[in-house]
mmCIF file of C-alpha atoms in Angstrom:
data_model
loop_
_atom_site.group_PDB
_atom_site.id
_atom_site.type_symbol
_atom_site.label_atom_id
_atom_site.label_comp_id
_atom_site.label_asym_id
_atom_site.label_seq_id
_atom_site.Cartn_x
_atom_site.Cartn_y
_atom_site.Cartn_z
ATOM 1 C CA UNK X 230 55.214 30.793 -78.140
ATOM 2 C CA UNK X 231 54.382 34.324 -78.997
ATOM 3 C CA UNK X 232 57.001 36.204 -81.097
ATOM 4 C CA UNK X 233 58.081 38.976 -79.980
ATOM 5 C CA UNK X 234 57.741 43.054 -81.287
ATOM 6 C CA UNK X 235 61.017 43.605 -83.833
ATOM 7 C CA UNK X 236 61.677 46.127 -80.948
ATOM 8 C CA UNK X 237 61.218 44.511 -78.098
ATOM 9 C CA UNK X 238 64.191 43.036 -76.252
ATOM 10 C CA UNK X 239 64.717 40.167 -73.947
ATOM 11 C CA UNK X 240 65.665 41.861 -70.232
ATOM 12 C CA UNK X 241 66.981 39.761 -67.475
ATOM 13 C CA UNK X 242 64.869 38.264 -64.705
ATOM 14 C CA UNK X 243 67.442 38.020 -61.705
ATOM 15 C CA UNK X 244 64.897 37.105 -59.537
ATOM 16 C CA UNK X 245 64.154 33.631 -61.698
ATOM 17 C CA UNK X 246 68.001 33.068 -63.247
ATOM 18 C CA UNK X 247 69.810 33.287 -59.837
ATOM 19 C CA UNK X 248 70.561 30.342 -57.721
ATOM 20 C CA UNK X 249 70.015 30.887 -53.597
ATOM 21 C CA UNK X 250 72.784 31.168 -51.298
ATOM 22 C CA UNK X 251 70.676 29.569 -48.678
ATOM 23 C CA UNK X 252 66.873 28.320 -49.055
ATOM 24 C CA UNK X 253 64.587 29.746 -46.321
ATOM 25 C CA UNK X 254 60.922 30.458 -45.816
ATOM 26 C CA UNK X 255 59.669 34.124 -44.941
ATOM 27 C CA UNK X 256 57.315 35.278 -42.654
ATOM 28 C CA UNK X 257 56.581 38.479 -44.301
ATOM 29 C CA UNK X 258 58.077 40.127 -47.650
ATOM 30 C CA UNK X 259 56.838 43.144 -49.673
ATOM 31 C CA UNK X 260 57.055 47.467 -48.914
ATOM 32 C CA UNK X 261 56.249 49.794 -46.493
ATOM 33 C CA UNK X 262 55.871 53.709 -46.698
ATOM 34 C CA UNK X 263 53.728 53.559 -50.005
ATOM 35 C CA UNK X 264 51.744 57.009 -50.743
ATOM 36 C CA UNK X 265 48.136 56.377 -52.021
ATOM 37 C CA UNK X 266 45.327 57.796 -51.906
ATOM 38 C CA UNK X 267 42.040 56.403 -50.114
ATOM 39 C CA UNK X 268 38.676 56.764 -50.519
ATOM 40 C CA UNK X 269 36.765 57.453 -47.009
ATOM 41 C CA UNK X 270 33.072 57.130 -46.575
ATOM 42 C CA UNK X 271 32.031 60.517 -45.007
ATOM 43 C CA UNK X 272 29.256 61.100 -42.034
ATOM 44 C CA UNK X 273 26.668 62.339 -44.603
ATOM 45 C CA UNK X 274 27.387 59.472 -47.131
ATOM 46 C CA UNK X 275 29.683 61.794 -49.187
ATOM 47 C CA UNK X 276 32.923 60.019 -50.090
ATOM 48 C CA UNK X 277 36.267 61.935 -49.753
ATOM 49 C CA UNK X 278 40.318 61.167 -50.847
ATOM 50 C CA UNK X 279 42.712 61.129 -48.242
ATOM 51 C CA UNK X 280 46.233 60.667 -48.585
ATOM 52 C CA UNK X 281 47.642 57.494 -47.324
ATOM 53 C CA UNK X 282 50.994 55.237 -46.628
ATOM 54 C CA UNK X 283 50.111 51.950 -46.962
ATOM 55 C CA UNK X 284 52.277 48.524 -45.909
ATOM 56 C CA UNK X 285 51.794 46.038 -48.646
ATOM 57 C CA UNK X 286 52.910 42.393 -47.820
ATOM 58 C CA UNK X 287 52.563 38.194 -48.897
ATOM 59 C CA UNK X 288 54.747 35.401 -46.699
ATOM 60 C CA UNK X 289 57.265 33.430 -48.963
ATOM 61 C CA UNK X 290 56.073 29.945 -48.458
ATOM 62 C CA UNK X 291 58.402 28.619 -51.196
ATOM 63 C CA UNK X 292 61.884 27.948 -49.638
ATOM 64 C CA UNK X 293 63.446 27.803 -53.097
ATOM 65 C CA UNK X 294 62.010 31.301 -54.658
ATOM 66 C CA UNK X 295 64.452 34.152 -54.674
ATOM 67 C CA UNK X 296 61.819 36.704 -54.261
ATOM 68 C CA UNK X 297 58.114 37.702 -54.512
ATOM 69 C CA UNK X 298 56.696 40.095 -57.514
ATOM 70 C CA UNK X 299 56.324 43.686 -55.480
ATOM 71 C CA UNK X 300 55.297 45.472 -58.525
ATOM 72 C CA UNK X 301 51.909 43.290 -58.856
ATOM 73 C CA UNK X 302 51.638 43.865 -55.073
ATOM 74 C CA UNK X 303 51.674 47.992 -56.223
ATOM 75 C CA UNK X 304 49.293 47.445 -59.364
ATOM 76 C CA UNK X 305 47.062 45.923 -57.230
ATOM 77 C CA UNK X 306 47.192 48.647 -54.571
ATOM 78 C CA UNK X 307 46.595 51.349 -57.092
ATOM 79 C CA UNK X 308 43.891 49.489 -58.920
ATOM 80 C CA UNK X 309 41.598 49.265 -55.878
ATOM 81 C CA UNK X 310 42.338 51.947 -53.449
ATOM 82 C CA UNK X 311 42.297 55.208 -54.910
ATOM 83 C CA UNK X 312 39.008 53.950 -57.107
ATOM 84 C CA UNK X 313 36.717 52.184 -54.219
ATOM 85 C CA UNK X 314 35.632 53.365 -50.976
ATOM 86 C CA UNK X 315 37.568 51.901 -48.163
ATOM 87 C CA UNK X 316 35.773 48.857 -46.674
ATOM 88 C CA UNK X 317 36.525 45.598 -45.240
ATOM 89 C CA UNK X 318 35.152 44.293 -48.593
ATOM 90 C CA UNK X 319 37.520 46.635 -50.778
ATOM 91 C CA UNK X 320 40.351 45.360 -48.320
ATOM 92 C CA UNK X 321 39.145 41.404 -48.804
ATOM 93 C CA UNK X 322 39.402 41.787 -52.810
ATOM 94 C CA UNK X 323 42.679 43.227 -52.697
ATOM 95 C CA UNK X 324 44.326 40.743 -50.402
ATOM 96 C CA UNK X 325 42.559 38.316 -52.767
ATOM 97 C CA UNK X 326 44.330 39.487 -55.777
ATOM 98 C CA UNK X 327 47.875 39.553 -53.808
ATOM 99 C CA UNK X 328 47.567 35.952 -52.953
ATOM 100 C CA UNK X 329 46.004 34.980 -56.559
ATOM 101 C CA UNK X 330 49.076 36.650 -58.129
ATOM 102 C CA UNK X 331 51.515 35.145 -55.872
ATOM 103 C CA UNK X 332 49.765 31.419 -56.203
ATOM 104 C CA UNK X 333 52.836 29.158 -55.842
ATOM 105 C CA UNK X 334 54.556 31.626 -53.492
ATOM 106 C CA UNK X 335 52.596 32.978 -50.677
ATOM 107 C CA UNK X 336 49.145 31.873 -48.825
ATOM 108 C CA UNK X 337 49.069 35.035 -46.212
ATOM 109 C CA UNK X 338 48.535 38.669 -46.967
ATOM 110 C CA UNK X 339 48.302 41.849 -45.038
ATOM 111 C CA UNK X 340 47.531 45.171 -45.619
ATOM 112 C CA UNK X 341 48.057 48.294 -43.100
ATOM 113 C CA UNK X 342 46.367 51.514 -43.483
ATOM 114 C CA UNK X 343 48.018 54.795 -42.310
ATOM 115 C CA UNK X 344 45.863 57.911 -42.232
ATOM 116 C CA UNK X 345 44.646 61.021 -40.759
ATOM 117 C CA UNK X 346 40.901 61.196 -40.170
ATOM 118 C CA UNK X 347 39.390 65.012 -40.386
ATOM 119 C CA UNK X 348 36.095 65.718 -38.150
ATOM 120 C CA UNK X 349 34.784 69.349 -37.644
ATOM 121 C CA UNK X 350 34.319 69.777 -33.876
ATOM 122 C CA UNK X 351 31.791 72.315 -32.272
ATOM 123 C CA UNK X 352 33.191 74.981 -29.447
ATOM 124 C CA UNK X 353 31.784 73.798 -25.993
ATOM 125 C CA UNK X 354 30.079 77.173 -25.741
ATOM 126 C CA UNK X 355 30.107 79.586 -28.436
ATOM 127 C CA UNK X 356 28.914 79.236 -31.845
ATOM 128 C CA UNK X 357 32.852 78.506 -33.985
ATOM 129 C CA UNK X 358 33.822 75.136 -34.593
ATOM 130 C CA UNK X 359 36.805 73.220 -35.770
ATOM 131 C CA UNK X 360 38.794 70.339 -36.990
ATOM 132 C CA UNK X 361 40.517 67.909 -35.474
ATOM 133 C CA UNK X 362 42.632 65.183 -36.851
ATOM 134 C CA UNK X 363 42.967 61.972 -35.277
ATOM 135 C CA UNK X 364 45.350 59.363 -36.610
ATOM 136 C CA UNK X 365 43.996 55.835 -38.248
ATOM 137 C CA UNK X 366 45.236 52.484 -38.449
ATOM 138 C CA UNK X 367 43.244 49.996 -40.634
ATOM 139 C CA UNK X 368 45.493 46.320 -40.579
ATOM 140 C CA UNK X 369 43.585 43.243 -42.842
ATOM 141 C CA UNK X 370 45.068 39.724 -42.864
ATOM 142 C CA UNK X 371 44.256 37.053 -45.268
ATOM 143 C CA UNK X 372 45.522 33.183 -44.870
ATOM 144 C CA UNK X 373 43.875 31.136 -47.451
ATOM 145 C CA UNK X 374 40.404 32.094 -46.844
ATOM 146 C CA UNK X 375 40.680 33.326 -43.237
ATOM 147 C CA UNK X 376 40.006 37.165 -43.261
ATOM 148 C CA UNK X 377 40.661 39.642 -40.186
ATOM 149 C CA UNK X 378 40.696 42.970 -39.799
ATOM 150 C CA UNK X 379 41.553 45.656 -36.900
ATOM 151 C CA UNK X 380 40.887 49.192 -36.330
ATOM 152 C CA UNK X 381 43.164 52.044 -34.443
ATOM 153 C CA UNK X 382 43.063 55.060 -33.783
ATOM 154 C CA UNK X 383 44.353 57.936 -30.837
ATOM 155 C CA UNK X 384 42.239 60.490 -28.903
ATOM 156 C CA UNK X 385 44.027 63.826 -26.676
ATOM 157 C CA UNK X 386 42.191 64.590 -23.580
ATOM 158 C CA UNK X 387 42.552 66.527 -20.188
ATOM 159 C CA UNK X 388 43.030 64.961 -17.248
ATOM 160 C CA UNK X 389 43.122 66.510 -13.553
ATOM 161 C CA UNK X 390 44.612 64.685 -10.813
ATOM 162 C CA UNK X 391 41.801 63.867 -7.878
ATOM 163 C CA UNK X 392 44.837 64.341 -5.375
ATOM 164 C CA UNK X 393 46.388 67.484 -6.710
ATOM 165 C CA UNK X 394 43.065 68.683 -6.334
ATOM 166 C CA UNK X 395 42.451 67.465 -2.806
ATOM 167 C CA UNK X 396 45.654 69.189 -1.717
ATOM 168 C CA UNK X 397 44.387 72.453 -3.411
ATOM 169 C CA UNK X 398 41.202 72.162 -1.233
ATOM 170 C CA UNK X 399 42.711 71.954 1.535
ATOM 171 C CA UNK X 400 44.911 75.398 0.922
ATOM 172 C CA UNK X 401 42.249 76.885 -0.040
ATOM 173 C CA UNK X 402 40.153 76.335 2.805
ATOM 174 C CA UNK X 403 43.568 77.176 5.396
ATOM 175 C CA UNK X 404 43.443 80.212 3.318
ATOM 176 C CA UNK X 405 39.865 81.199 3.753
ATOM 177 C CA UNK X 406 40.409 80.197 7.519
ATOM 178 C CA UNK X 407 43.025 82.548 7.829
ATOM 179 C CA UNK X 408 41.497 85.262 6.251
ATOM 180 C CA UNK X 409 37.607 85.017 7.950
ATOM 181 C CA UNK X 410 38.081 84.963 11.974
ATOM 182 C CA UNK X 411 35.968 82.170 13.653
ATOM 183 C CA UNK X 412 33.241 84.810 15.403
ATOM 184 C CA UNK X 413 33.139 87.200 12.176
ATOM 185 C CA UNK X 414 29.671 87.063 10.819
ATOM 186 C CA UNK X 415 30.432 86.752 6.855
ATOM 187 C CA UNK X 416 29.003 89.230 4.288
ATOM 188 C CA UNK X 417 27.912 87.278 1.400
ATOM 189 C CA UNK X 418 29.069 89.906 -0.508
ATOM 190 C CA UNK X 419 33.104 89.649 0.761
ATOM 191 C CA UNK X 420 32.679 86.516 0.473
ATOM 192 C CA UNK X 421 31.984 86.195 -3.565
ATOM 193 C CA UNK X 422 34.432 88.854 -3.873
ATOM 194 C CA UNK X 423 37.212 86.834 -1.819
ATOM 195 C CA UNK X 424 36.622 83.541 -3.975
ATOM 196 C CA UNK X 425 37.134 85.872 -7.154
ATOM 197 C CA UNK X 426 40.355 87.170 -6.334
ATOM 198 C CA UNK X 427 43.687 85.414 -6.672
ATOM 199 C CA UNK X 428 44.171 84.963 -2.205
ATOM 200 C CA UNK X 429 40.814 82.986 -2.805
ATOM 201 C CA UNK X 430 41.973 80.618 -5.358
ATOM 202 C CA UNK X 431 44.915 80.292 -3.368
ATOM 203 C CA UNK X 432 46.314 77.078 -5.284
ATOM 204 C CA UNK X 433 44.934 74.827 -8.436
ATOM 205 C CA UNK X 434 45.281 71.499 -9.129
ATOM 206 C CA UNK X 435 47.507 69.931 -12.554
ATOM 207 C CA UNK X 436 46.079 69.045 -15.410
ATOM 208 C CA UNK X 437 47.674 67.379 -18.061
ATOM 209 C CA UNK X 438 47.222 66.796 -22.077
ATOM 210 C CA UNK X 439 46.683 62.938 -22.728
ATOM 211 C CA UNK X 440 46.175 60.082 -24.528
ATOM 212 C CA UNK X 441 44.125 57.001 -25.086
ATOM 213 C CA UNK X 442 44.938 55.378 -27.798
ATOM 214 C CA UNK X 443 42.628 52.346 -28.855
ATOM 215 C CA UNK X 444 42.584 49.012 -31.102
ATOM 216 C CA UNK X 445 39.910 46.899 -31.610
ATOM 217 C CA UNK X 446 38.822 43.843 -33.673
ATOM 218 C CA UNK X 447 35.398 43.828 -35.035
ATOM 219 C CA UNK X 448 32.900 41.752 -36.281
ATOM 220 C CA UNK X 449 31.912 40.233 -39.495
ATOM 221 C CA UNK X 450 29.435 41.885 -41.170
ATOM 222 C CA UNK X 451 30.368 45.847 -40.208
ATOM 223 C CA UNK X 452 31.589 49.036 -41.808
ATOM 224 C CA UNK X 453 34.930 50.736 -40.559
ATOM 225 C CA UNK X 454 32.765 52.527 -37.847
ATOM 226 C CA UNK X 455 35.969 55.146 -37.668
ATOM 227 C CA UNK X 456 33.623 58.396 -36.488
ATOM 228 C CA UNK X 457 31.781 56.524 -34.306
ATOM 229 C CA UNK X 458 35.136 55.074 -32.430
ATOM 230 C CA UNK X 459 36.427 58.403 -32.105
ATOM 231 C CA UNK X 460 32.827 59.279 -30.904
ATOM 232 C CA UNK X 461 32.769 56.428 -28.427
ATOM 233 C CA UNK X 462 36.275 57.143 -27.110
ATOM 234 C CA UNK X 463 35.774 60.877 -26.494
ATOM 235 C CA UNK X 464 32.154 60.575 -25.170
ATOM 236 C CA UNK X 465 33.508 58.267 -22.402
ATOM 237 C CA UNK X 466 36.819 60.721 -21.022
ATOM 238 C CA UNK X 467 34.431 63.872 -21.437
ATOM 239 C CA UNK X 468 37.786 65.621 -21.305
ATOM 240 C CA UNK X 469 38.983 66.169 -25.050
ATOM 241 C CA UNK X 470 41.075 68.877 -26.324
ATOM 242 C CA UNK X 471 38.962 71.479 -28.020
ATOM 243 C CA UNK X 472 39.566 73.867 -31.592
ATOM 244 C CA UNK X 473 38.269 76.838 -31.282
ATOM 245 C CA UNK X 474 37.856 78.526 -27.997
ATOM 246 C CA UNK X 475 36.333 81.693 -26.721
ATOM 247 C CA UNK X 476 36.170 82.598 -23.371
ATOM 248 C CA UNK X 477 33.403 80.893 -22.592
ATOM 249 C CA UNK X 478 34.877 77.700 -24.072
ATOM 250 C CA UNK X 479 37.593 77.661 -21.907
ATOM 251 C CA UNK X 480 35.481 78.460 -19.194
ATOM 252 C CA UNK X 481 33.143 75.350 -19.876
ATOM 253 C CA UNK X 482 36.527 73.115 -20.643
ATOM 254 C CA UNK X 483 37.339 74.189 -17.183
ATOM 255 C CA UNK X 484 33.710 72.958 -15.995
ATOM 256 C CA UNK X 485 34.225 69.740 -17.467
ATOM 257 C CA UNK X 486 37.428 69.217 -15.665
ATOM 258 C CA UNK X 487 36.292 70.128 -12.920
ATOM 259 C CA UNK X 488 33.829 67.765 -13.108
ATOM 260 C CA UNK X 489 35.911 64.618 -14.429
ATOM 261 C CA UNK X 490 38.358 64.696 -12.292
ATOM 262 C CA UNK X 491 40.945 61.186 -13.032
ATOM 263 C CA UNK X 492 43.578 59.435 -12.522
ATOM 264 C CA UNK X 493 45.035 57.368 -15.729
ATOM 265 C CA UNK X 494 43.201 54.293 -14.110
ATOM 266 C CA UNK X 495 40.031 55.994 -14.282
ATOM 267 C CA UNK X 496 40.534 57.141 -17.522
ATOM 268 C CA UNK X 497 41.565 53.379 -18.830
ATOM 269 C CA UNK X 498 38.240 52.259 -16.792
ATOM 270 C CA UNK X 499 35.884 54.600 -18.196
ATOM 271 C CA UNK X 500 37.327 53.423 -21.822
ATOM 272 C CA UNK X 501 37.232 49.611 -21.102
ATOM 273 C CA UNK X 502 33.172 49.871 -19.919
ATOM 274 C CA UNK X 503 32.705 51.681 -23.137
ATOM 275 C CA UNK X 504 34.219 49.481 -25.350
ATOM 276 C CA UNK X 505 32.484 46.349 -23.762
ATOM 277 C CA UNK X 506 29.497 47.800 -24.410
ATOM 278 C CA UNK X 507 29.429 48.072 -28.136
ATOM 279 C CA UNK X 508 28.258 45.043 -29.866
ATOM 280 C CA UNK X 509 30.348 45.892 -32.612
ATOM 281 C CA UNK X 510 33.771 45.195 -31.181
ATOM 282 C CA UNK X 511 34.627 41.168 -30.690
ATOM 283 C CA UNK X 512 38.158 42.157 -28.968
ATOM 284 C CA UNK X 513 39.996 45.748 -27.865
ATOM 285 C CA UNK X 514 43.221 47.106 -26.594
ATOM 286 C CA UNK X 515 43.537 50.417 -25.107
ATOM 287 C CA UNK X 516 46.569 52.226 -23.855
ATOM 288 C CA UNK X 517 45.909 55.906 -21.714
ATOM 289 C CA UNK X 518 49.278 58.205 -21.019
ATOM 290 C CA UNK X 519 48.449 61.103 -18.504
ATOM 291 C CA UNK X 520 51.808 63.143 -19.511
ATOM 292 C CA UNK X 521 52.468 64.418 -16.408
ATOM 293 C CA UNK X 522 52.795 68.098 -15.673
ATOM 294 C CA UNK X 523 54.103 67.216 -12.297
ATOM 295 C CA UNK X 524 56.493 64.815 -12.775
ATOM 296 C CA UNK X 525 59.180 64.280 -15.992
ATOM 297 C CA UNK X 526 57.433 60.342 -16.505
ATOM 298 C CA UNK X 527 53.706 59.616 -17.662
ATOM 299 C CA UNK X 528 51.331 58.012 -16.108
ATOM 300 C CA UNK X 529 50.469 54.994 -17.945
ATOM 301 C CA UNK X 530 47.425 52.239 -17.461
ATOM 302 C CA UNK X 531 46.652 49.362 -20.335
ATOM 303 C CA UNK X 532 43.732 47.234 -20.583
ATOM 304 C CA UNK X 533 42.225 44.521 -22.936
ATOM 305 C CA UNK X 534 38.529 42.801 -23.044
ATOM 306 C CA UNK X 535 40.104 39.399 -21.847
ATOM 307 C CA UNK X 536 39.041 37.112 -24.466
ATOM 308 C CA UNK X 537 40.958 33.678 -24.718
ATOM 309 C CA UNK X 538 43.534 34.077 -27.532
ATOM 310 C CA UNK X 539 42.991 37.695 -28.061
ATOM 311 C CA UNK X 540 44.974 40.795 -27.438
ATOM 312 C CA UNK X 541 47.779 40.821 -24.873
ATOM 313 C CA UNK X 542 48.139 43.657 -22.243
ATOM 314 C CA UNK X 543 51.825 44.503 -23.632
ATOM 315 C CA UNK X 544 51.200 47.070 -26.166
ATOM 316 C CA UNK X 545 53.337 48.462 -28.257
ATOM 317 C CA UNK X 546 54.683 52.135 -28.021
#
């Protein structure tokens, strides 16, 4: 046995000396809420640091152990992330080394990712741009040599209730009823000028800030594929909340709801044929929240791909 430094000193080990009260197996044991940095593979192959809180955890297969090592969990965590570019590789290695470190304790590990992901966003019409943040969930599992990982992240849109504007149609056209007699030949002229003027747009319909927020499960072989997510999600409500706006932004946002007029249903549709369609994804969740202008509850509509085994349609708030 080694001797010891002549100023060195024996310290306790609680966690080895200590008898249980009561011998148990855990599911899950290690900490949450951990700052760290991350590496993030940018659009134009640049590589940037984000801050992070990470969720570090091994089960505690062995009944009789007081405890697991959560400083080697940390040393592991700050050997890996802050030094390699996030990836379901960098994620594999690291829940690797927590299970080879914890070999007569634990044969699960899992990892969860908490971040904000920054993407510079053009105006609609003009020539500013700028950023949006979107939150990002990366969760890895590891049991023996079974690896998984999952991807989630949240999107704000606009939506505009079909009905409301049905209903504001129909006052509209009273309105111009009331205003033009039946046998008076219209000017085209009064006529631009009525639909210009506040008695023309005699009602409009709500609109509402919302939500989809999205998990998915993807396949061996790929890259977190965060941008292109976002990308996919946003492409498919047409709707999203915009950065900078000019007039003629807000004028072209109004276009666009105009045009995409939807119920949360729609909204959870449009998302599902989306996500079905990208050979990337094995399994999704998605969760849209209209938060209602008109009423004090959302409007709420969940849906999953359906495969046997795979996501349920309760999802967590």
């Amino acid at each position: 046995m080694p001797s010891l430094p002549s100023n060195a000193r024996l310290m306790p080990d609680i966690a080895a000396a200590t008898a249980l009260d009561a011998a148990a197996r855990l599911d899950w044991v290690g900490m949450d809420e951990i700052a760290i940095p991350v590496r993030l593979l940018g659009e134009d192959g640049t590589i940037m640091q984000t801050p992070a809180r990470v969720t570090a955890q091994v089960n505690l297969k062995d009944a009789s152990a007081r405890g697991i090592h959560m400083s080697r969990l940390y040393l592991h965590l700050d050997k890996h992330l802050p030094g390699e570019a996030l990836s379901p590789c960098t994620l594999r290695r690291l829940l690797r080394d927590f299970l080879d470190s914890h070999a007569e304790l634990s044969d699960r590990a899992r990892i969860d990712i908490r971040f904000e992901q920054m993407i510079r966003r053009p105006a609609l019409a003009s020539d500013n741009s700028g950023w949006r943040s979107y939150p990002v969930r990366i969760t890895a599992t590891l049991h023996e040599s079974a690896f998984a990982f999952e991807l989630e992240t949240e999107a704000l849109y606009s939506s505009t209730c079909p009905c409301s504007a049905a209903l504001a149609r129909q006052l509209i056209q009273e309105q111009f009823a009331a205003d033009f007699a039946p046998d008076e030949a219209l000017q085209r002229d009064k006529v631009l000028a009525w639909l210009g003027s506040e008695q023309g747009i005699r009602a409009t319909p709500h609109s509402q800030r919302s939500s989809a927020r999205v998990r998915v499960r993807l396949a061996a072989g790929f890259e977190f594929p965060i941008v292109e997510l976002i990308d996919l999600i946003e492409g498919a409500l047409k709707t999203v909340v915009q950065t900078a706006v000019k007039r003629e932004d807000e004028q072209a946002f109004a276009l666009l709801n105009g045009q995409n007029l939807m119920f949360c249903e729609d909204a959870a549709r449009r998302l599902k044929l989306a996500l079905e369609g990208d050979e990337r994804i094995v399994d999704f969740q998605l969760r849209v929240a209209h938060l209602e202008s008109l009423h004090a509850h959302d409007a709420v509509a969940v849906a999953t791909k359906g495969v046997e085994g795979g996501y349920s349609t309760q999802v967590d708030r």
